Amino acid sequence: MTDISSIVILTGAGISAESGIDTFRSAGGLWEQHKVEDVATPEGFARDPDLVLGFYDMRREALAKVRPNAAHTALARLEREFAGELLLVTQNVDDLHERGGSDQVLHMHGELKSALCLSCEVRSRWDAPMACRPPCPVCQASSLRPDVVWFGEMPYQMERIYAALQRADLFVSIGTSGAVYPAAGFVQEARTAGAQTLELNLEPSEGTAHFHEARHGPAGALVPQWVEEVLSA
Ligand code: OAD
């Protein structure tokens, strides 16, 4: 593990599972409870905004009941103590990385605690329900939507992510099924550019064959152990 000066980490729902947040594709997961096309597409929002706003209100409220776990705090430790370049990219819309102590988190699928105004296009920090159509704090229009990326929309900050993947010596994927692009393609992008690649996941992901190394088990155990290895190398 010597000679590592640039790391890109991608996290998914599995890193927050031990905190009590449902993943998407497990048995009983969010996409078994709700139809993707109803609650996670622009068309679904246009058809039934109350349903969509209520879905994200419920998920935002659930954040108050959960806490970061050992995997989140280990990545915050890595941010503080790793001397090289580190980019933490998450597909998660929860705030558990931040509450675990990470200051620099790139939320490529947006955030539950952010509102996007469809009138003035300004983003505001947001902690309250939206289904009651509150006014935008900037322009006062009742046109807020959750600042999350829906299917058919472009994930955030892709140029920055791809630039970091080109520079990376190590790409680590944590707690993601590898079912959703473009994130599922990051491993091949990094590997082609010369990075070592490591999967830390409860079970082999859909893309597991693309990684140089895969370790399987709960993130709360695997991630602190891996962080310790990096920092003591
Ligand atoms: P998924 O639900 O697809 O996958 C979660 C992964 O985490 C699975 O491979 C599980 O095996 C693994 N897992 C579960 N518990 C774990 C644990 N304790 N430790 C480690 N791994 C664990 O969630 P994502 O891959 O994050 O997008 O889903 C990607 C995107 O699909 C989401 O961001 C969301 C969803 O549709 C949008 O909504 C745009």
PDB file of C-alpha atoms and ligand atoms in Angstrom:
ATOM      1  CA  MET A   1       0.000   0.000   0.000  1.00  0.00           C
ATOM      2  CA  THR A   2       2.992   2.308  -0.455  1.00  0.00           C
ATOM      3  CA  ASP A   3       3.166   5.016  -3.127  1.00  0.00           C
ATOM      4  CA  ILE A   4      -0.490   5.962  -2.901  1.00  0.00           C
ATOM      5  CA  SER A   5      -0.896   9.699  -3.268  1.00  0.00           C
ATOM      6  CA  SER A   6      -4.399  10.000  -4.707  1.00  0.00           C
ATOM      7  CA  ILE A   7      -7.495   8.060  -3.660  1.00  0.00           C
ATOM      8  CA  VAL A   8     -11.051   8.234  -4.991  1.00  0.00           C
ATOM      9  CA  ILE A   9     -13.723   6.584  -2.848  1.00  0.00           C
ATOM     10  CA  LEU A  10     -17.254   5.869  -4.056  1.00  0.00           C
ATOM     11  CA  THR A  11     -19.898   5.020  -1.470  1.00  0.00           C
ATOM     12  CA  GLY A  12     -23.432   3.712  -1.851  1.00  0.00           C
ATOM     13  CA  ALA A  13     -26.397   2.774   0.290  1.00  0.00           C
ATOM     14  CA  GLY A  14     -24.554  -0.173   1.870  1.00  0.00           C
ATOM     15  CA  ILE A  15     -22.330   2.152   3.913  1.00  0.00           C
ATOM     16  CA  SER A  16     -25.411   3.536   5.667  1.00  0.00           C
ATOM     17  CA  ALA A  17     -27.185   0.177   6.077  1.00  0.00           C
ATOM     18  CA  GLU A  18     -25.729  -0.496   9.524  1.00  0.00           C
ATOM     19  CA  SER A  19     -27.001   2.936  10.600  1.00  0.00           C
ATOM     20  CA  GLY A  20     -30.543   1.749   9.816  1.00  0.00           C
ATOM     21  CA  ILE A  21     -31.174   3.324   6.396  1.00  0.00           C
ATOM     22  CA  ASP A  22     -32.788   0.992   3.859  1.00  0.00           C
ATOM     23  CA  THR A  23     -30.719   0.174   0.784  1.00  0.00           C
ATOM     24  CA  PHE A  24     -32.457   0.217  -2.605  1.00  0.00           C
ATOM     25  CA  ARG A  25     -32.121  -3.265  -4.055  1.00  0.00           C
ATOM     26  CA  SER A  26     -32.052  -5.581  -1.038  1.00  0.00           C
ATOM     27  CA  ALA A  27     -35.099  -7.725  -0.204  1.00  0.00           C
ATOM     28  CA  GLY A  28     -37.587  -5.271   1.282  1.00  0.00           C
ATOM     29  CA  GLY A  29     -35.414  -2.335   0.127  1.00  0.00           C
ATOM     30  CA  LEU A  30     -36.716   1.039  -1.073  1.00  0.00           C
ATOM     31  CA  TRP A  31     -37.280  -0.088  -4.658  1.00  0.00           C
ATOM     32  CA  GLU A  32     -39.475  -2.957  -3.463  1.00  0.00           C
ATOM     33  CA  GLN A  33     -41.528  -0.546  -1.357  1.00  0.00           C
ATOM     34  CA  HIS A  34     -41.853   2.178  -4.025  1.00  0.00           C
ATOM     35  CA  LYS A  35     -41.850   2.268  -7.818  1.00  0.00           C
ATOM     36  CA  VAL A  36     -38.750   4.020  -9.182  1.00  0.00           C
ATOM     37  CA  GLU A  37     -40.730   5.574 -12.028  1.00  0.00           C
ATOM     38  CA  ASP A  38     -43.233   7.059  -9.547  1.00  0.00           C
ATOM     39  CA  VAL A  39     -40.845   8.614  -7.014  1.00  0.00           C
ATOM     40  CA  ALA A  40     -37.465   9.009  -8.722  1.00  0.00           C
ATOM     41  CA  THR A  41     -38.111  10.436 -12.196  1.00  0.00           C
ATOM     42  CA  PRO A  42     -39.034  13.930 -13.486  1.00  0.00           C
ATOM     43  CA  GLU A  43     -42.109  12.337 -15.126  1.00  0.00           C
ATOM     44  CA  GLY A  44     -43.242  10.896 -11.787  1.00  0.00           C
ATOM     45  CA  PHE A  45     -42.871  14.333 -10.182  1.00  0.00           C
ATOM     46  CA  ALA A  46     -44.892  15.979 -12.954  1.00  0.00           C
ATOM     47  CA  ARG A  47     -47.633  13.335 -12.575  1.00  0.00           C
ATOM     48  CA  ASP A  48     -47.937  13.348  -8.798  1.00  0.00           C
ATOM     49  CA  PRO A  49     -45.817  15.942  -6.977  1.00  0.00           C
ATOM     50  CA  ASP A  50     -47.522  15.233  -3.625  1.00  0.00           C
ATOM     51  CA  LEU A  51     -46.438  11.583  -3.766  1.00  0.00           C
ATOM     52  CA  VAL A  52     -42.854  12.495  -4.660  1.00  0.00           C
ATOM     53  CA  LEU A  53     -42.487  15.317  -2.124  1.00  0.00           C
ATOM     54  CA  GLY A  54     -43.987  13.048   0.547  1.00  0.00           C
ATOM     55  CA  PHE A  55     -41.519  10.257  -0.290  1.00  0.00           C
ATOM     56  CA  TYR A  56     -38.517  12.561   0.181  1.00  0.00           C
ATOM     57  CA  ASP A  57     -40.087  14.181   3.288  1.00  0.00           C
ATOM     58  CA  MET A  58     -40.312  10.698   4.801  1.00  0.00           C
ATOM     59  CA  ARG A  59     -36.679   9.918   3.949  1.00  0.00           C
ATOM     60  CA  ARG A  60     -35.493  13.304   5.269  1.00  0.00           C
ATOM     61  CA  GLU A  61     -37.402  12.782   8.535  1.00  0.00           C
ATOM     62  CA  ALA A  62     -35.860   9.320   8.920  1.00  0.00           C
ATOM     63  CA  LEU A  63     -32.389  10.909   9.039  1.00  0.00           C
ATOM     64  CA  ALA A  64     -33.164  12.344  12.477  1.00  0.00           C
ATOM     65  CA  LYS A  65     -33.448   8.810  13.850  1.00  0.00           C
ATOM     66  CA  VAL A  66     -30.132   7.422  12.571  1.00  0.00           C
ATOM     67  CA  ARG A  67     -26.482   7.997  13.343  1.00  0.00           C
ATOM     68  CA  PRO A  68     -23.254   7.559  11.414  1.00  0.00           C
ATOM     69  CA  ASN A  69     -21.541   4.213  11.900  1.00  0.00           C
ATOM     70  CA  ALA A  70     -17.926   3.083  12.145  1.00  0.00           C
ATOM     71  CA  ALA A  71     -17.500   3.137   8.350  1.00  0.00           C
ATOM     72  CA  HIS A  72     -18.483   6.821   8.097  1.00  0.00           C
ATOM     73  CA  THR A  73     -16.214   7.845  10.974  1.00  0.00           C
ATOM     74  CA  ALA A  74     -13.306   5.828   9.544  1.00  0.00           C
ATOM     75  CA  LEU A  75     -13.575   7.729   6.235  1.00  0.00           C
ATOM     76  CA  ALA A  76     -13.621  11.006   8.180  1.00  0.00           C
ATOM     77  CA  ARG A  77     -10.440   9.883   9.928  1.00  0.00           C
ATOM     78  CA  LEU A  78      -8.903   9.145   6.516  1.00  0.00           C
ATOM     79  CA  GLU A  79      -9.805  12.673   5.345  1.00  0.00           C
ATOM     80  CA  ARG A  80      -8.075  14.155   8.409  1.00  0.00           C
ATOM     81  CA  GLU A  81      -4.965  11.974   8.417  1.00  0.00           C
ATOM     82  CA  PHE A  82      -4.202  10.958   4.811  1.00  0.00           C
ATOM     83  CA  ALA A  83      -1.454  13.202   3.461  1.00  0.00           C
ATOM     84  CA  GLY A  84      -2.348  12.805  -0.230  1.00  0.00           C
ATOM     85  CA  GLU A  85      -5.329  13.779  -2.352  1.00  0.00           C
ATOM     86  CA  LEU A  86      -8.669  12.253  -1.382  1.00  0.00           C
ATOM     87  CA  LEU A  87     -12.022  12.577  -3.113  1.00  0.00           C
ATOM     88  CA  LEU A  88     -15.032  11.065  -1.361  1.00  0.00           C
ATOM     89  CA  VAL A  89     -17.911  10.666  -3.818  1.00  0.00           C
ATOM     90  CA  THR A  90     -21.207   9.370  -2.505  1.00  0.00           C
ATOM     91  CA  GLN A  91     -24.338   8.265  -4.303  1.00  0.00           C
ATOM     92  CA  ASN A  92     -26.144   8.658  -0.994  1.00  0.00           C
ATOM     93  CA  VAL A  93     -28.495  11.544  -0.338  1.00  0.00           C
ATOM     94  CA  ASP A  94     -28.209  11.146   3.442  1.00  0.00           C
ATOM     95  CA  ASP A  95     -25.902  13.328   5.554  1.00  0.00           C
ATOM     96  CA  LEU A  96     -24.149  10.554   7.489  1.00  0.00           C
ATOM     97  CA  HIS A  97     -20.701  11.207   5.988  1.00  0.00           C
ATOM     98  CA  GLU A  98     -20.895  14.827   7.169  1.00  0.00           C
ATOM     99  CA  ARG A  99     -22.243  13.851  10.586  1.00  0.00           C
ATOM    100  CA  GLY A 100     -19.466  11.253  10.815  1.00  0.00           C
ATOM    101  CA  GLY A 101     -16.941  14.076  10.440  1.00  0.00           C
ATOM    102  CA  SER A 102     -16.169  14.287   6.709  1.00  0.00           C
ATOM    103  CA  ASP A 103     -15.955  17.893   5.497  1.00  0.00           C
ATOM    104  CA  GLN A 104     -15.425  17.304   1.781  1.00  0.00           C
ATOM    105  CA  VAL A 105     -18.172  15.100   0.380  1.00  0.00           C
ATOM    106  CA  LEU A 106     -19.286  15.144  -3.232  1.00  0.00           C
ATOM    107  CA  HIS A 107     -22.966  14.126  -3.385  1.00  0.00           C
ATOM    108  CA  MET A 108     -23.273  13.044  -7.015  1.00  0.00           C
ATOM    109  CA  HIS A 109     -26.988  12.178  -6.584  1.00  0.00           C
ATOM    110  CA  GLY A 110     -27.786  15.302  -4.529  1.00  0.00           C
ATOM    111  CA  GLU A 111     -28.878  15.651  -0.909  1.00  0.00           C
ATOM    112  CA  LEU A 112     -32.093  15.237   1.057  1.00  0.00           C
ATOM    113  CA  LYS A 113     -31.184  18.309   3.077  1.00  0.00           C
ATOM    114  CA  SER A 114     -31.039  20.581   0.069  1.00  0.00           C
ATOM    115  CA  ALA A 115     -33.921  22.168  -1.860  1.00  0.00           C
ATOM    116  CA  LEU A 116     -33.801  23.277  -5.479  1.00  0.00           C
ATOM    117  CA  CYS A 117     -36.138  26.064  -6.525  1.00  0.00           C
ATOM    118  CA  LEU A 118     -37.655  25.483  -9.966  1.00  0.00           C
ATOM    119  CA  SER A 119     -38.372  29.229 -10.296  1.00  0.00           C
ATOM    120  CA  CYS A 120     -35.061  30.901  -9.401  1.00  0.00           C
ATOM    121  CA  GLU A 121     -32.882  27.736  -9.653  1.00  0.00           C
ATOM    122  CA  VAL A 122     -31.155  28.553  -6.349  1.00  0.00           C
ATOM    123  CA  ARG A 123     -30.311  25.749  -3.900  1.00  0.00           C
ATOM    124  CA  SER A 124     -31.037  26.240  -0.189  1.00  0.00           C
ATOM    125  CA  ARG A 125     -30.169  24.122   2.832  1.00  0.00           C
ATOM    126  CA  TRP A 126     -33.418  22.417   3.774  1.00  0.00           C
ATOM    127  CA  ASP A 127     -34.493  20.497   6.864  1.00  0.00           C
ATOM    128  CA  ALA A 128     -38.299  20.794   6.788  1.00  0.00           C
ATOM    129  CA  PRO A 129     -41.111  19.045   4.887  1.00  0.00           C
ATOM    130  CA  MET A 130     -41.795  20.086   1.279  1.00  0.00           C
ATOM    131  CA  ALA A 131     -45.176  18.479   0.628  1.00  0.00           C
ATOM    132  CA  CYS A 132     -46.861  21.518   2.246  1.00  0.00           C
ATOM    133  CA  ARG A 133     -45.338  23.676  -0.595  1.00  0.00           C
ATOM    134  CA  PRO A 134     -43.267  26.116   1.477  1.00  0.00           C
ATOM    135  CA  PRO A 135     -41.918  29.244  -0.261  1.00  0.00           C
ATOM    136  CA  CYS A 136     -38.377  29.370  -1.621  1.00  0.00           C
ATOM    137  CA  PRO A 137     -36.292  31.357   0.913  1.00  0.00           C
ATOM    138  CA  VAL A 138     -34.777  33.328  -1.986  1.00  0.00           C
ATOM    139  CA  CYS A 139     -37.645  34.171  -4.416  1.00  0.00           C
ATOM    140  CA  GLN A 140     -40.679  33.159  -2.296  1.00  0.00           C
ATOM    141  CA  ALA A 141     -42.174  31.017  -5.104  1.00  0.00           C
ATOM    142  CA  SER A 142     -43.741  27.745  -3.936  1.00  0.00           C
ATOM    143  CA  SER A 143     -41.635  25.828  -6.442  1.00  0.00           C
ATOM    144  CA  LEU A 144     -39.241  23.760  -4.385  1.00  0.00           C
ATOM    145  CA  ARG A 145     -38.228  20.231  -5.275  1.00  0.00           C
ATOM    146  CA  PRO A 146     -35.791  17.929  -3.489  1.00  0.00           C
ATOM    147  CA  ASP A 147     -32.256  18.615  -4.711  1.00  0.00           C
ATOM    148  CA  VAL A 148     -31.746  14.987  -5.672  1.00  0.00           C
ATOM    149  CA  VAL A 149     -30.848  13.509  -9.040  1.00  0.00           C
ATOM    150  CA  TRP A 150     -33.645  11.468 -10.578  1.00  0.00           C
ATOM    151  CA  PHE A 151     -33.354   8.806 -13.257  1.00  0.00           C
ATOM    152  CA  GLY A 152     -32.974  10.566 -16.591  1.00  0.00           C
ATOM    153  CA  GLU A 153     -31.125  13.510 -14.980  1.00  0.00           C
ATOM    154  CA  MET A 154     -27.376  14.164 -15.011  1.00  0.00           C
ATOM    155  CA  PRO A 155     -25.517  13.384 -11.763  1.00  0.00           C
ATOM    156  CA  TYR A 156     -23.643  16.326 -10.253  1.00  0.00           C
ATOM    157  CA  GLN A 157     -19.982  17.297 -10.773  1.00  0.00           C
ATOM    158  CA  MET A 158     -19.116  14.557 -13.253  1.00  0.00           C
ATOM    159  CA  GLU A 159     -16.188  16.487 -14.744  1.00  0.00           C
ATOM    160  CA  ARG A 160     -14.553  16.819 -11.345  1.00  0.00           C
ATOM    161  CA  ILE A 161     -15.091  13.111 -10.637  1.00  0.00           C
ATOM    162  CA  TYR A 162     -13.654  11.935 -13.960  1.00  0.00           C
ATOM    163  CA  ALA A 163     -10.626  14.215 -13.552  1.00  0.00           C
ATOM    164  CA  ALA A 164      -9.952  12.703 -10.107  1.00  0.00           C
ATOM    165  CA  LEU A 165     -10.403   9.154 -11.479  1.00  0.00           C
ATOM    166  CA  GLN A 166      -7.736   9.912 -14.107  1.00  0.00           C
ATOM    167  CA  ARG A 167      -5.265  10.959 -11.386  1.00  0.00           C
ATOM    168  CA  ALA A 168      -6.149   8.241  -8.858  1.00  0.00           C
ATOM    169  CA  ASP A 169      -3.656   5.619  -7.674  1.00  0.00           C
ATOM    170  CA  LEU A 170      -6.432   3.814  -5.853  1.00  0.00           C
ATOM    171  CA  PHE A 171     -10.180   3.610  -6.412  1.00  0.00           C
ATOM    172  CA  VAL A 172     -12.293   2.109  -3.639  1.00  0.00           C
ATOM    173  CA  SER A 173     -15.977   1.258  -3.980  1.00  0.00           C
ATOM    174  CA  ILE A 174     -17.910   0.781  -0.728  1.00  0.00           C
ATOM    175  CA  GLY A 175     -21.439  -0.541  -0.251  1.00  0.00           C
ATOM    176  CA  THR A 176     -22.802  -0.176  -3.753  1.00  0.00           C
ATOM    177  CA  SER A 177     -24.421  -2.774  -5.984  1.00  0.00           C
ATOM    178  CA  GLY A 178     -22.812  -1.433  -9.168  1.00  0.00           C
ATOM    179  CA  ALA A 179     -26.234  -1.399 -10.820  1.00  0.00           C
ATOM    180  CA  VAL A 180     -26.512   2.309 -11.659  1.00  0.00           C
ATOM    181  CA  TYR A 181     -24.412   4.200 -14.197  1.00  0.00           C
ATOM    182  CA  PRO A 182     -22.412   6.376 -14.440  1.00  0.00           C
ATOM    183  CA  ALA A 183     -21.145   5.448 -10.932  1.00  0.00           C
ATOM    184  CA  ALA A 184     -20.995   1.759 -11.859  1.00  0.00           C
ATOM    185  CA  GLY A 185     -18.471   2.632 -14.586  1.00  0.00           C
ATOM    186  CA  PHE A 186     -16.001   4.445 -12.302  1.00  0.00           C
ATOM    187  CA  VAL A 187     -14.036   1.259 -11.583  1.00  0.00           C
ATOM    188  CA  GLN A 188     -13.265   0.672 -15.256  1.00  0.00           C
ATOM    189  CA  GLU A 189     -12.478   4.349 -15.785  1.00  0.00           C
ATOM    190  CA  ALA A 190      -9.985   4.356 -12.888  1.00  0.00           C
ATOM    191  CA  ARG A 191      -8.490   0.993 -13.785  1.00  0.00           C
ATOM    192  CA  THR A 192      -7.945   1.979 -17.410  1.00  0.00           C
ATOM    193  CA  ALA A 193      -6.167   5.110 -16.180  1.00  0.00           C
ATOM    194  CA  GLY A 194      -3.828   2.967 -14.067  1.00  0.00           C
ATOM    195  CA  ALA A 195      -5.368   2.885 -10.591  1.00  0.00           C
ATOM    196  CA  GLN A 196      -5.520  -0.097  -8.284  1.00  0.00           C
ATOM    197  CA  THR A 197      -9.156  -0.920  -7.553  1.00  0.00           C
ATOM    198  CA  LEU A 198     -10.738  -2.325  -4.397  1.00  0.00           C
ATOM    199  CA  GLU A 199     -14.308  -3.321  -3.602  1.00  0.00           C
ATOM    200  CA  LEU A 200     -15.582  -3.352   0.000  1.00  0.00           C
ATOM    201  CA  ASN A 201     -19.122  -4.708  -0.020  1.00  0.00           C
ATOM    202  CA  LEU A 202     -21.344  -7.090   1.879  1.00  0.00           C
ATOM    203  CA  GLU A 203     -21.436  -9.407  -1.128  1.00  0.00           C
ATOM    204  CA  PRO A 204     -19.952  -9.391  -4.637  1.00  0.00           C
ATOM    205  CA  SER A 205     -21.424  -6.430  -6.538  1.00  0.00           C
ATOM    206  CA  GLU A 206     -22.560  -6.620 -10.162  1.00  0.00           C
ATOM    207  CA  GLY A 207     -19.178  -5.175 -11.158  1.00  0.00           C
ATOM    208  CA  THR A 208     -17.014  -7.209  -8.803  1.00  0.00           C
ATOM    209  CA  ALA A 209     -15.038  -8.811 -11.657  1.00  0.00           C
ATOM    210  CA  HIS A 210     -13.669  -5.392 -12.641  1.00  0.00           C
ATOM    211  CA  PHE A 211     -11.833  -4.892  -9.333  1.00  0.00           C
ATOM    212  CA  HIS A 212      -8.248  -6.002  -8.650  1.00  0.00           C
ATOM    213  CA  GLU A 213      -9.325  -6.957  -5.126  1.00  0.00           C
ATOM    214  CA  ALA A 214     -12.670  -7.479  -3.409  1.00  0.00           C
ATOM    215  CA  ARG A 215     -13.325  -7.917   0.300  1.00  0.00           C
ATOM    216  CA  HIS A 216     -16.774  -8.988   1.388  1.00  0.00           C
ATOM    217  CA  GLY A 217     -18.400  -8.237   4.737  1.00  0.00           C
ATOM    218  CA  PRO A 218     -20.119  -5.377   6.573  1.00  0.00           C
ATOM    219  CA  ALA A 219     -18.753  -1.903   5.893  1.00  0.00           C
ATOM    220  CA  GLY A 220     -18.670  -1.157   9.630  1.00  0.00           C
ATOM    221  CA  ALA A 221     -15.902  -3.757   9.984  1.00  0.00           C
ATOM    222  CA  LEU A 222     -14.156  -3.627   6.569  1.00  0.00           C
ATOM    223  CA  VAL A 223     -13.802   0.139   6.216  1.00  0.00           C
ATOM    224  CA  PRO A 224     -12.076   0.918   9.564  1.00  0.00           C
ATOM    225  CA  GLN A 225      -9.703  -1.995   8.918  1.00  0.00           C
ATOM    226  CA  TRP A 226      -8.840  -0.732   5.424  1.00  0.00           C
ATOM    227  CA  VAL A 227      -8.379   2.868   6.642  1.00  0.00           C
ATOM    228  CA  GLU A 228      -5.992   1.615   9.307  1.00  0.00           C
ATOM    229  CA  GLU A 229      -3.995  -0.218   6.602  1.00  0.00           C
ATOM    230  CA  VAL A 230      -3.740   2.910   4.421  1.00  0.00           C
ATOM    231  CA  LEU A 231      -2.678   5.160   7.282  1.00  0.00           C
ATOM    232  CA  SER A 232      -0.108   2.756   8.658  1.00  0.00           C
ATOM    233  CA  ALA A 233       1.495   1.955   5.272  1.00  0.00           C
TER     234      ALA A 233
HETATM  235  P1  OAD B   1     -28.116  -0.683  -3.718  1.00  0.00           P
HETATM  236  O1  OAD B   1     -29.264  -0.925  -2.828  1.00  0.00           O
HETATM  237  O2  OAD B   1     -28.286  -0.944  -5.163  1.00  0.00           O
HETATM  238  O3  OAD B   1     -26.863  -1.572  -3.244  1.00  0.00           O
HETATM  239  C1  OAD B   1     -26.422  -1.555  -1.924  1.00  0.00           C
HETATM  240  C2  OAD B   1     -25.223  -2.487  -1.820  1.00  0.00           C
HETATM  241  O4  OAD B   1     -24.755  -2.422  -0.480  1.00  0.00           O
HETATM  242  C3  OAD B   1     -25.542  -3.952  -2.107  1.00  0.00           C
HETATM  243  O5  OAD B   1     -24.560  -4.486  -2.983  1.00  0.00           O
HETATM  244  C4  OAD B   1     -25.461  -4.626  -0.735  1.00  0.00           C
HETATM  245  O6  OAD B   1     -24.959  -5.941  -0.797  1.00  0.00           O
HETATM  246  C5  OAD B   1     -24.477  -3.725  -0.028  1.00  0.00           C
HETATM  247  N1  OAD B   1     -24.613  -3.716   1.434  1.00  0.00           N
HETATM  248  C6  OAD B   1     -25.730  -3.882   2.179  1.00  0.00           C
HETATM  249  N2  OAD B   1     -25.453  -3.789   3.491  1.00  0.00           N
HETATM  250  C7  OAD B   1     -24.115  -3.570   3.578  1.00  0.00           C
HETATM  251  C8  OAD B   1     -23.210  -3.409   4.653  1.00  0.00           C
HETATM  252  N3  OAD B   1     -23.614  -3.448   5.928  1.00  0.00           N
HETATM  253  N4  OAD B   1     -21.908  -3.207   4.379  1.00  0.00           N
HETATM  254  C9  OAD B   1     -21.478  -3.171   3.091  1.00  0.00           C
HETATM  255  N5  OAD B   1     -22.278  -3.323   2.034  1.00  0.00           N
HETATM  256  C10 OAD B   1     -23.586  -3.504   2.267  1.00  0.00           C
HETATM  257  O7  OAD B   1     -27.623   0.824  -3.450  1.00  0.00           O
HETATM  258  P2  OAD B   1     -26.645   1.728  -4.331  1.00  0.00           P
HETATM  259  O8  OAD B   1     -25.628   0.895  -5.022  1.00  0.00           O
HETATM  260  O9  OAD B   1     -26.181   2.835  -3.480  1.00  0.00           O
HETATM  261  O10 OAD B   1     -29.959   6.370  -7.203  1.00  0.00           O
HETATM  262  O11 OAD B   1     -27.652   2.306  -5.407  1.00  0.00           O
HETATM  263  C11 OAD B   1     -27.163   3.185  -6.376  1.00  0.00           C
HETATM  264  C12 OAD B   1     -28.245   4.162  -6.763  1.00  0.00           C
HETATM  265  O12 OAD B   1     -29.414   3.441  -7.128  1.00  0.00           O
HETATM  266  C13 OAD B   1     -28.724   5.059  -5.647  1.00  0.00           C
HETATM  267  O13 OAD B   1     -27.898   6.197  -5.454  1.00  0.00           O
HETATM  268  C14 OAD B   1     -30.085   5.452  -6.105  1.00  0.00           C
HETATM  269  C15 OAD B   1     -30.576   4.090  -6.532  1.00  0.00           C
HETATM  270  O14 OAD B   1     -31.592   4.058  -7.442  1.00  0.00           O
HETATM  271  C16 OAD B   1     -30.917   7.289  -7.436  1.00  0.00           C
HETATM  272  O15 OAD B   1     -31.917   7.372  -6.754  1.00  0.00           O
HETATM  273  C17 OAD B   1     -30.627   8.175  -8.602  1.00  0.00           C
END
